[in-house]
Amino acid sequence: MDESIFQPYEDEIQALEEEIRLLTEKYEAIRQESTFFSDEEVLKAIKSFQRETQEETKGSESLSDLKAQLESLETDLLFLMKFTGFHFTSHSKKTVEKTGNRTVEKHRLSGKCHSLSFQLEFQLLEMQNNEKVSAVVSDLSIIMESREDSNVSKFLSSTEERGDLLTFFRSLSTYAEWYEHRRHTFLHFKAKYPDIVTLPEGLWGDFIILRSPKVSGFELMIVWKIHLDEEGTTTPVLDLLPKVPEQVLEQRMTSVENIPGSFRSALRLFGIEAAIENLIKVLGSEK
């Protein structure tokens, strides 16, 4: 029988195999970017997918089925990005060493969490023992815009030393979420009370100033810091600093001294937004 008859089929099979290979590589890249919260889970997911792909492609699974799976994975990735605030803009890896059950890869990753940009570079050592895979991160380097903050710098240095990617991503998600919450809060009050609220450093500053519309020179500065300790715990720290004209200070010395303490009590009782709202209303009605 003329073998040329089968050549078109063989060409089609080879084309499908190449397409499957490319789709598999794309899937691995997506999974690595979307599940950095646990290195062990990433490795297990990749191994599981590779086994399933090999078994299914041996059967009757079509190329359209693989594309549907990848579309589903991309949907999951978009959900994860929206849920955590992470958006990865680039990721590359290079195999540095591969011998037997030992693999060393160098990774570069950049992205944003809400409004905070970051860049990571690290080495990942993978060791496989029978069915168990272990992974160790080393040579971790982190670049962030907020590193000039001494607290953030200490946290990043501690994280780099430990090679703790999981803590970095979890802590950054919470820290960046507070940044966004502060920005939205400042924007809300500036839009609602434009004659009272001013933002000397813009929406990304860490304080706002409330100016009395009835008492010239009477200002209240609300300072809102976001503290990040070396263990990755994020804590909002708010305080109030009054600026009072001398004539007002002489007349109402006791009441002025009580303002910061009253504000802190309102924070504990009502929360940040309600405490600021009440303060603005009192300031606006002050005679």
Short mmCIF file of C-alpha atoms in Angstrom, two decimals:
data_model
loop_
_atom_site.label_atom_id
_atom_site.label_comp_id
_atom_site.label_asym_id
_atom_site.label_seq_id
_atom_site.Cartn_x
_atom_site.Cartn_y
_atom_site.Cartn_z
CA MET A 1 0.00 0.00 0.00
CA ASP A 2 1.25 3.49 -0.88
CA GLU A 3 2.54 5.07 2.38
CA SER A 4 1.94 8.54 0.99
CA ILE A 5 -1.76 7.96 1.59
CA PHE A 6 -1.12 8.14 5.35
CA GLN A 7 1.22 11.13 5.23
CA PRO A 8 -1.52 13.79 5.64
CA TYR A 9 -2.79 11.98 8.73
CA GLU A 10 0.69 11.76 10.20
CA ASP A 11 1.23 15.46 9.56
CA GLU A 12 -2.05 16.26 11.28
CA ILE A 13 -1.12 14.11 14.28
CA GLN A 14 2.24 15.87 14.59
CA ALA A 15 0.55 19.26 14.39
CA LEU A 16 -1.88 18.28 17.13
CA GLU A 17 0.94 17.00 19.33
CA GLU A 18 2.82 20.27 18.91
CA GLU A 19 -0.32 22.26 19.75
CA ILE A 20 -0.88 20.18 22.87
CA ARG A 21 2.73 20.75 23.93
CA LEU A 22 2.38 24.53 23.58
CA LEU A 23 -0.92 24.54 25.45
CA THR A 24 0.61 22.48 28.25
CA GLU A 25 3.51 24.94 28.60
CA LYS A 26 1.06 27.85 28.69
CA TYR A 27 -0.97 26.07 31.36
CA GLU A 28 2.13 25.52 33.52
CA ALA A 29 3.04 29.21 33.27
CA ILE A 30 -0.49 30.26 34.30
CA ARG A 31 -0.54 27.86 37.23
CA GLN A 32 2.85 29.06 38.48
CA GLU A 33 1.74 32.68 38.42
CA SER A 34 -1.67 32.08 39.98
CA THR A 35 -0.70 29.85 42.92
CA PHE A 36 2.48 31.34 44.35
CA PHE A 37 0.93 31.20 47.80
CA SER A 38 2.32 27.68 48.28
CA ASP A 39 5.32 26.29 46.43
CA GLU A 40 4.37 22.74 47.34
CA GLU A 41 0.85 23.19 46.01
CA VAL A 42 2.23 24.61 42.76
CA LEU A 43 4.42 21.54 42.23
CA LYS A 44 1.61 19.12 43.07
CA ALA A 45 -0.79 20.88 40.72
CA ILE A 46 1.71 20.80 37.85
CA LYS A 47 2.48 17.10 38.37
CA SER A 48 -1.22 16.29 38.59
CA PHE A 49 -1.98 18.19 35.39
CA GLN A 50 0.90 16.54 33.54
CA ARG A 51 -0.34 13.07 34.53
CA GLU A 52 -3.92 13.89 33.56
CA THR A 53 -2.82 15.40 30.26
CA GLN A 54 -0.73 12.37 29.37
CA GLU A 55 -3.55 9.96 30.24
CA GLU A 56 -6.26 11.93 28.51
CA THR A 57 -4.34 12.68 25.34
CA LYS A 58 -3.72 8.94 24.99
CA GLY A 59 -7.47 8.53 24.78
CA SER A 60 -9.96 10.37 22.69
CA GLU A 61 -9.69 13.89 24.12
CA SER A 62 -9.85 16.51 21.39
CA LEU A 63 -7.93 19.75 21.02
CA SER A 64 -11.12 21.72 21.71
CA ASP A 65 -11.39 20.02 25.12
CA LEU A 66 -7.86 21.17 26.01
CA LYS A 67 -8.67 24.70 24.92
CA ALA A 68 -11.80 24.66 27.10
CA GLN A 69 -9.68 23.58 30.07
CA LEU A 70 -7.23 26.40 29.49
CA GLU A 71 -10.06 28.92 29.22
CA SER A 72 -11.37 27.66 32.54
CA LEU A 73 -7.92 28.06 34.09
CA GLU A 74 -7.65 31.60 32.78
CA THR A 75 -11.04 32.38 34.32
CA ASP A 76 -9.81 31.00 37.65
CA LEU A 77 -6.69 33.13 37.37
CA LEU A 78 -8.72 36.29 36.76
CA PHE A 79 -10.87 35.49 39.80
CA LEU A 80 -7.78 34.93 41.93
CA MET A 81 -6.29 38.24 40.77
CA LYS A 82 -9.50 40.10 41.62
CA PHE A 83 -9.83 38.35 44.98
CA THR A 84 -6.24 38.97 46.13
CA GLY A 85 -5.48 42.20 44.28
CA PHE A 86 -2.46 40.66 42.57
CA HIS A 87 -1.74 41.27 38.91
CA PHE A 88 1.40 39.62 37.53
CA THR A 89 2.90 41.54 34.61
CA SER A 90 5.86 39.29 33.84
CA HIS A 91 7.39 35.99 34.87
CA SER A 92 10.44 34.17 33.59
CA LYS A 93 12.37 31.16 34.74
CA LYS A 94 15.68 29.62 33.82
CA THR A 95 16.89 26.15 34.72
CA VAL A 96 20.26 26.53 36.41
CA GLU A 97 20.84 22.88 37.32
CA LYS A 98 19.08 19.59 36.66
CA THR A 99 20.57 16.33 37.89
CA GLY A 100 18.50 13.27 38.70
CA ASN A 101 15.90 14.23 41.27
CA ARG A 102 17.34 17.71 41.83
CA THR A 103 16.33 20.82 39.87
CA VAL A 104 17.37 24.42 40.47
CA GLU A 105 15.49 27.21 38.70
CA LYS A 106 15.99 30.98 38.76
CA HIS A 107 12.73 32.96 38.73
CA ARG A 108 12.00 36.60 38.00
CA LEU A 109 8.54 37.92 38.74
CA SER A 110 7.01 41.38 38.65
CA GLY A 111 3.52 42.71 39.19
CA LYS A 112 1.24 44.84 41.31
CA CYS A 113 -0.92 44.24 44.33
CA HIS A 114 -3.67 46.85 44.11
CA SER A 115 -1.56 50.01 43.65
CA LEU A 116 1.77 48.71 45.00
CA SER A 117 4.35 47.48 42.47
CA PHE A 118 6.87 44.77 43.29
CA GLN A 119 9.66 42.76 41.69
CA LEU A 120 10.97 39.42 42.90
CA GLU A 121 14.02 37.37 42.04
CA PHE A 122 14.79 34.02 43.67
CA GLN A 123 16.10 30.51 43.19
CA LEU A 124 13.87 27.49 43.64
CA LEU A 125 15.42 24.14 44.56
CA GLU A 126 13.14 21.17 43.89
CA MET A 127 13.95 17.73 45.29
CA GLN A 128 11.88 14.67 44.42
CA ASN A 129 11.91 11.59 46.61
CA ASN A 130 9.58 8.91 45.30
CA GLU A 131 6.18 10.63 45.15
CA LYS A 132 7.14 13.47 47.49
CA VAL A 133 8.41 16.79 46.15
CA SER A 134 10.05 19.40 48.36
CA ALA A 135 10.89 22.96 47.37
CA VAL A 136 13.25 25.48 48.97
CA VAL A 137 13.47 29.17 48.09
CA SER A 138 16.86 30.91 48.31
CA ASP A 139 18.58 34.12 47.16
CA LEU A 140 15.30 36.00 47.47
CA SER A 141 15.45 39.66 46.46
CA ILE A 142 12.44 42.00 46.71
CA ILE A 143 12.07 45.48 45.24
CA MET A 144 9.11 47.63 46.26
CA GLU A 145 8.23 51.31 45.97
CA SER A 146 7.34 51.48 49.67
CA ARG A 147 10.72 50.20 50.80
CA GLU A 148 11.73 53.70 51.95
CA ASP A 149 9.30 53.15 54.84
CA SER A 150 11.50 51.79 57.63
CA ASN A 151 8.86 49.29 58.81
CA VAL A 152 8.33 47.94 55.29
CA SER A 153 12.09 47.74 54.76
CA LYS A 154 12.53 45.68 57.93
CA PHE A 155 9.75 43.31 56.89
CA LEU A 156 11.21 42.83 53.41
CA SER A 157 14.72 42.25 54.77
CA SER A 158 13.39 39.66 57.22
CA THR A 159 11.38 37.96 54.45
CA GLU A 160 14.39 37.89 52.11
CA GLU A 161 16.52 36.34 54.82
CA ARG A 162 13.98 33.59 55.47
CA GLY A 163 13.11 33.10 51.80
CA ASP A 164 9.46 33.17 52.85
CA LEU A 165 7.43 33.83 49.69
CA LEU A 166 4.16 32.71 51.26
CA THR A 167 4.38 35.31 54.05
CA PHE A 168 5.39 37.98 51.55
CA PHE A 169 2.35 37.48 49.34
CA ARG A 170 -0.10 37.13 52.22
CA SER A 171 1.24 40.21 54.02
CA LEU A 172 1.51 42.32 50.88
CA SER A 173 -2.12 41.55 50.03
CA THR A 174 -3.32 42.84 53.41
CA TYR A 175 -0.93 45.80 53.43
CA ALA A 176 -1.91 46.93 49.92
CA GLU A 177 -5.59 46.48 50.75
CA TRP A 178 -5.22 48.94 53.64
CA TYR A 179 -3.49 51.38 51.27
CA GLU A 180 -6.48 51.16 48.95
CA HIS A 181 -8.93 51.52 51.83
CA ARG A 182 -7.16 54.67 53.05
CA ARG A 183 -7.10 56.16 49.55
CA HIS A 184 -10.82 55.51 49.00
CA THR A 185 -11.64 56.95 52.43
CA PHE A 186 -9.70 60.15 51.76
CA LEU A 187 -11.30 60.46 48.32
CA HIS A 188 -14.78 59.98 49.81
CA PHE A 189 -14.41 62.72 52.42
CA LYS A 190 -12.69 65.12 50.02
CA ALA A 191 -15.59 64.75 47.57
CA LYS A 192 -18.25 65.00 50.28
CA TYR A 193 -16.74 67.91 52.23
CA PRO A 194 -14.55 69.86 49.76
CA ASP A 195 -14.69 73.05 51.87
CA ILE A 196 -13.42 71.31 55.00
CA VAL A 197 -11.15 68.46 53.83
CA THR A 198 -7.78 69.10 52.17
CA LEU A 199 -5.14 66.62 51.02
CA PRO A 200 -1.73 68.35 51.02
CA GLU A 201 0.06 65.19 49.78
CA GLY A 202 -2.76 63.93 47.58
CA LEU A 203 -4.66 60.68 47.87
CA TRP A 204 -1.49 58.65 48.49
CA GLY A 205 -0.40 60.74 51.47
CA ASP A 206 -0.81 59.50 55.03
CA PHE A 207 -2.75 62.44 56.44
CA ILE A 208 -5.66 64.77 55.76
CA ILE A 209 -6.36 68.21 57.18
CA LEU A 210 -9.78 69.38 58.35
CA ARG A 211 -10.17 73.15 58.32
CA SER A 212 -12.92 74.82 60.26
CA PRO A 213 -15.17 76.85 57.96
CA LYS A 214 -16.13 79.14 60.86
CA VAL A 215 -12.94 79.60 62.92
CA SER A 216 -10.02 80.96 60.92
CA GLY A 217 -6.78 79.05 61.51
CA PHE A 218 -8.45 76.17 63.34
CA GLU A 219 -7.23 72.89 61.77
CA LEU A 220 -7.25 69.23 62.69
CA MET A 221 -4.70 66.90 61.10
CA ILE A 222 -5.68 63.23 60.96
CA VAL A 223 -2.56 61.08 60.56
CA TRP A 224 -3.19 57.58 59.22
CA LYS A 225 -0.12 55.36 59.18
CA ILE A 226 -0.11 51.73 58.03
CA HIS A 227 2.33 49.75 60.16
CA LEU A 228 3.84 46.49 58.89
CA ASP A 229 5.96 44.54 61.37
CA GLU A 230 8.71 42.03 60.63
CA GLU A 231 6.30 39.11 60.97
CA GLY A 232 4.02 40.56 58.29
CA THR A 233 1.19 41.82 60.50
CA THR A 234 -0.46 45.00 59.22
CA THR A 235 -1.94 47.49 61.67
CA PRO A 236 -3.57 50.86 60.88
CA VAL A 237 -2.43 53.57 63.30
CA LEU A 238 -4.45 56.79 63.47
CA ASP A 239 -4.02 59.93 65.54
CA LEU A 240 -5.25 63.50 65.56
CA LEU A 241 -3.14 66.64 65.87
CA PRO A 242 -4.97 69.94 66.43
CA LYS A 243 -3.73 73.34 65.26
CA VAL A 244 -5.56 75.98 67.21
CA PRO A 245 -5.27 79.80 67.09
CA GLU A 246 -4.04 81.32 70.37
CA GLN A 247 -7.28 83.18 71.08
CA VAL A 248 -9.30 79.97 70.70
CA LEU A 249 -6.78 78.01 72.76
CA GLU A 250 -7.07 80.51 75.61
CA GLN A 251 -10.86 80.30 75.59
CA ARG A 252 -11.20 76.54 75.21
CA MET A 253 -7.97 75.06 76.52
CA THR A 254 -9.62 72.06 78.20
CA SER A 255 -11.87 71.11 75.29
CA VAL A 256 -9.02 71.40 72.78
CA GLU A 257 -6.77 69.14 74.84
CA ASN A 258 -9.53 66.51 74.91
CA ILE A 259 -9.95 66.34 71.11
CA PRO A 260 -7.23 63.70 70.37
CA GLY A 261 -8.41 61.42 73.17
CA SER A 262 -12.03 61.73 72.11
CA PHE A 263 -11.06 60.89 68.53
CA ARG A 264 -9.21 57.74 69.61
CA SER A 265 -12.22 56.66 71.67
CA ALA A 266 -14.50 57.21 68.67
CA LEU A 267 -12.16 55.06 66.54
CA ARG A 268 -12.51 52.16 68.95
CA LEU A 269 -16.29 52.52 69.24
CA PHE A 270 -17.39 53.39 65.70
CA GLY A 271 -14.51 52.60 63.33
CA ILE A 272 -12.41 54.83 61.10
CA GLU A 273 -14.99 56.20 58.68
CA ALA A 274 -17.63 56.97 61.30
CA ALA A 275 -15.08 58.62 63.61
CA ILE A 276 -13.85 60.93 60.83
CA GLU A 277 -17.43 61.67 59.73
CA ASN A 278 -18.47 62.69 63.25
CA LEU A 279 -15.37 64.86 63.64
CA ILE A 280 -16.10 66.70 60.40
CA LYS A 281 -19.72 67.29 61.38
CA VAL A 282 -18.70 68.69 64.77
CA LEU A 283 -16.07 70.89 63.12
CA GLY A 284 -18.58 72.16 60.57
CA SER A 285 -21.09 73.08 63.26
CA GLU A 286 -18.51 74.68 65.58
CA LYS A 287 -19.27 78.31 66.42
#
